[in-house]
């Protein structure tokens, strides 16, 4: 997964578990694309301090994901829903496919989603 996408997904799922100071600095780096110097000036800390906070936040977000797997479950569910959408499109627009087979495939995928929740 692209690093930026991974960071934003981790933040979306676990950002509220960070303290306000960490959230603000992380948002400035990741979402507002501010440099370490700009953030250091804004918060009255050193560039190294900003770097350390970002490194700690990334580590914390990864630990949360390692324990809870919310991003992994989200991406898996999204992929399964895309398969369902594709199968539905096939059923609607293709004359060659057995609709009972498509329904069976969709039911299997739905069961996987339900079991993962």
PDB file of C-alpha atoms in Angstrom:
ATOM      1  CA  UNK A   1       0.000   0.000   0.000  1.00  0.00           C
ATOM      2  CA  UNK A   2       1.271   3.486  -0.792  1.00  0.00           C
ATOM      3  CA  UNK A   3       2.807   5.082   2.313  1.00  0.00           C
ATOM      4  CA  UNK A   4       0.573   8.180   2.234  1.00  0.00           C
ATOM      5  CA  UNK A   5      -2.600   6.121   1.840  1.00  0.00           C
ATOM      6  CA  UNK A   6      -1.479   3.825   4.652  1.00  0.00           C
ATOM      7  CA  UNK A   7      -0.778   6.782   6.952  1.00  0.00           C
ATOM      8  CA  UNK A   8      -4.128   8.413   6.234  1.00  0.00           C
ATOM      9  CA  UNK A   9      -6.042   5.164   6.770  1.00  0.00           C
ATOM     10  CA  UNK A  10      -4.244   4.516  10.048  1.00  0.00           C
ATOM     11  CA  UNK A  11      -4.961   8.073  11.154  1.00  0.00           C
ATOM     12  CA  UNK A  12      -8.627   7.809  10.107  1.00  0.00           C
ATOM     13  CA  UNK A  13      -9.089   4.686  12.203  1.00  0.00           C
ATOM     14  CA  UNK A  14      -6.866   5.431  15.196  1.00  0.00           C
ATOM     15  CA  UNK A  15      -6.234   9.185  15.208  1.00  0.00           C
ATOM     16  CA  UNK A  16      -8.664   9.796  18.058  1.00  0.00           C
ATOM     17  CA  UNK A  17      -6.477   7.611  20.285  1.00  0.00           C
ATOM     18  CA  UNK A  18      -3.669  10.184  20.027  1.00  0.00           C
ATOM     19  CA  UNK A  19      -3.491  13.221  22.256  1.00  0.00           C
ATOM     20  CA  UNK A  20      -4.436  16.598  20.742  1.00  0.00           C
ATOM     21  CA  UNK A  21      -0.830  17.779  20.398  1.00  0.00           C
ATOM     22  CA  UNK A  22       0.148  14.614  18.498  1.00  0.00           C
ATOM     23  CA  UNK A  23      -2.941  14.852  16.275  1.00  0.00           C
ATOM     24  CA  UNK A  24      -2.267  18.487  15.377  1.00  0.00           C
ATOM     25  CA  UNK A  25       1.380  17.903  14.496  1.00  0.00           C
ATOM     26  CA  UNK A  26       0.601  14.724  12.557  1.00  0.00           C
ATOM     27  CA  UNK A  27      -2.142  16.471  10.559  1.00  0.00           C
ATOM     28  CA  UNK A  28       0.219  19.332   9.750  1.00  0.00           C
ATOM     29  CA  UNK A  29       2.827  16.927   8.377  1.00  0.00           C
ATOM     30  CA  UNK A  30       0.581  14.430   6.602  1.00  0.00           C
ATOM     31  CA  UNK A  31      -2.450  16.436   5.490  1.00  0.00           C
ATOM     32  CA  UNK A  32      -1.188  20.024   5.359  1.00  0.00           C
ATOM     33  CA  UNK A  33       2.243  19.055   3.951  1.00  0.00           C
ATOM     34  CA  UNK A  34       4.094  21.478   6.234  1.00  0.00           C
ATOM     35  CA  UNK A  35       7.832  21.097   6.687  1.00  0.00           C
ATOM     36  CA  UNK A  36       9.380  20.111   9.991  1.00  0.00           C
ATOM     37  CA  UNK A  37      10.767  23.656  10.289  1.00  0.00           C
ATOM     38  CA  UNK A  38       7.351  25.244   9.759  1.00  0.00           C
ATOM     39  CA  UNK A  39       5.764  23.007  12.366  1.00  0.00           C
ATOM     40  CA  UNK A  40       8.639  23.513  14.803  1.00  0.00           C
ATOM     41  CA  UNK A  41       8.213  27.291  14.516  1.00  0.00           C
ATOM     42  CA  UNK A  42       4.442  27.044  14.943  1.00  0.00           C
ATOM     43  CA  UNK A  43       4.646  24.911  18.109  1.00  0.00           C
ATOM     44  CA  UNK A  44       7.840  26.363  19.546  1.00  0.00           C
ATOM     45  CA  UNK A  45       9.753  23.086  19.475  1.00  0.00           C
ATOM     46  CA  UNK A  46      12.798  21.851  17.570  1.00  0.00           C
ATOM     47  CA  UNK A  47      12.714  20.166  14.185  1.00  0.00           C
ATOM     48  CA  UNK A  48      14.082  17.067  15.915  1.00  0.00           C
ATOM     49  CA  UNK A  49      11.174  17.259  18.370  1.00  0.00           C
ATOM     50  CA  UNK A  50       8.695  17.304  15.487  1.00  0.00           C
ATOM     51  CA  UNK A  51      10.509  14.410  13.830  1.00  0.00           C
ATOM     52  CA  UNK A  52      10.416  12.400  17.076  1.00  0.00           C
ATOM     53  CA  UNK A  53       6.685  13.036  17.538  1.00  0.00           C
ATOM     54  CA  UNK A  54       5.925  11.924  13.974  1.00  0.00           C
ATOM     55  CA  UNK A  55       8.040   8.813  14.398  1.00  0.00           C
ATOM     56  CA  UNK A  56       6.318   7.986  17.721  1.00  0.00           C
ATOM     57  CA  UNK A  57       2.848   8.598  16.259  1.00  0.00           C
ATOM     58  CA  UNK A  58       3.573   6.356  13.249  1.00  0.00           C
ATOM     59  CA  UNK A  59       4.787   3.655  15.623  1.00  0.00           C
ATOM     60  CA  UNK A  60       1.681   4.011  17.825  1.00  0.00           C
ATOM     61  CA  UNK A  61      -0.684   3.864  14.851  1.00  0.00           C
ATOM     62  CA  UNK A  62       1.042   0.727  13.568  1.00  0.00           C
ATOM     63  CA  UNK A  63       0.814  -0.879  17.021  1.00  0.00           C
ATOM     64  CA  UNK A  64      -2.917  -0.158  17.154  1.00  0.00           C
ATOM     65  CA  UNK A  65      -3.338  -1.783  13.745  1.00  0.00           C
ATOM     66  CA  UNK A  66      -1.232  -4.790  14.778  1.00  0.00           C
ATOM     67  CA  UNK A  67      -3.556  -5.353  17.728  1.00  0.00           C
ATOM     68  CA  UNK A  68      -6.941  -4.405  16.281  1.00  0.00           C
ATOM     69  CA  UNK A  69      -6.612  -5.010  12.509  1.00  0.00           C
ATOM     70  CA  UNK A  70      -9.346  -2.478  11.706  1.00  0.00           C
ATOM     71  CA  UNK A  71      -7.686  -1.181   8.530  1.00  0.00           C
ATOM     72  CA  UNK A  72      -7.008  -4.723   7.347  1.00  0.00           C
ATOM     73  CA  UNK A  73     -10.658  -5.696   7.952  1.00  0.00           C
ATOM     74  CA  UNK A  74     -11.869  -2.528   6.236  1.00  0.00           C
ATOM     75  CA  UNK A  75      -9.754  -3.169   3.122  1.00  0.00           C
ATOM     76  CA  UNK A  76     -10.784  -6.824   3.007  1.00  0.00           C
ATOM     77  CA  UNK A  77     -14.466  -5.929   3.293  1.00  0.00           C
ATOM     78  CA  UNK A  78     -14.097  -3.248   0.631  1.00  0.00           C
ATOM     79  CA  UNK A  79     -12.483  -5.766  -1.727  1.00  0.00           C
ATOM     80  CA  UNK A  80     -15.290  -8.280  -1.131  1.00  0.00           C
ATOM     81  CA  UNK A  81     -17.934  -5.633  -1.766  1.00  0.00           C
ATOM     82  CA  UNK A  82     -16.219  -4.770  -5.048  1.00  0.00           C
ATOM     83  CA  UNK A  83     -16.416  -8.478  -5.998  1.00  0.00           C
ATOM     84  CA  UNK A  84     -20.121  -8.462  -5.202  1.00  0.00           C
ATOM     85  CA  UNK A  85     -20.581  -5.360  -7.336  1.00  0.00           C
ATOM     86  CA  UNK A  86     -18.691  -7.007 -10.207  1.00  0.00           C
ATOM     87  CA  UNK A  87     -20.730 -10.208  -9.951  1.00  0.00           C
ATOM     88  CA  UNK A  88     -23.940  -8.193  -9.891  1.00  0.00           C
ATOM     89  CA  UNK A  89     -22.886  -6.327 -13.033  1.00  0.00           C
ATOM     90  CA  UNK A  90     -22.096  -9.649 -14.699  1.00  0.00           C
ATOM     91  CA  UNK A  91     -25.497 -11.013 -13.772  1.00  0.00           C
ATOM     92  CA  UNK A  92     -27.260  -7.970 -15.167  1.00  0.00           C
ATOM     93  CA  UNK A  93     -25.331  -7.501 -18.405  1.00  0.00           C
ATOM     94  CA  UNK A  94     -24.154 -10.974 -19.428  1.00  0.00           C
ATOM     95  CA  UNK A  95     -26.279 -13.621 -21.075  1.00  0.00           C
ATOM     96  CA  UNK A  96     -23.628 -16.328 -20.689  1.00  0.00           C
ATOM     97  CA  UNK A  97     -23.593 -16.737 -16.929  1.00  0.00           C
ATOM     98  CA  UNK A  98     -25.733 -18.920 -14.738  1.00  0.00           C
ATOM     99  CA  UNK A  99     -27.527 -16.577 -12.346  1.00  0.00           C
ATOM    100  CA  UNK A 100     -27.816 -19.301  -9.684  1.00  0.00           C
ATOM    101  CA  UNK A 101     -24.012 -19.646  -9.709  1.00  0.00           C
ATOM    102  CA  UNK A 102     -23.601 -15.883  -9.319  1.00  0.00           C
ATOM    103  CA  UNK A 103     -26.044 -15.855  -6.416  1.00  0.00           C
ATOM    104  CA  UNK A 104     -24.070 -18.683  -4.755  1.00  0.00           C
ATOM    105  CA  UNK A 105     -20.818 -16.730  -5.182  1.00  0.00           C
ATOM    106  CA  UNK A 106     -22.394 -13.592  -3.736  1.00  0.00           C
ATOM    107  CA  UNK A 107     -23.807 -15.541  -0.773  1.00  0.00           C
ATOM    108  CA  UNK A 108     -20.334 -16.973  -0.031  1.00  0.00           C
ATOM    109  CA  UNK A 109     -18.790 -13.497  -0.077  1.00  0.00           C
ATOM    110  CA  UNK A 110     -21.583 -12.064   2.107  1.00  0.00           C
ATOM    111  CA  UNK A 111     -21.057 -14.880   4.622  1.00  0.00           C
ATOM    112  CA  UNK A 112     -17.317 -14.077   4.716  1.00  0.00           C
ATOM    113  CA  UNK A 113     -18.118 -10.431   5.424  1.00  0.00           C
ATOM    114  CA  UNK A 114     -20.618 -11.302   8.159  1.00  0.00           C
ATOM    115  CA  UNK A 115     -18.167 -13.744   9.756  1.00  0.00           C
ATOM    116  CA  UNK A 116     -15.450 -11.078   9.825  1.00  0.00           C
ATOM    117  CA  UNK A 117     -17.597  -8.534  11.628  1.00  0.00           C
TER     118      UNK A 117
END
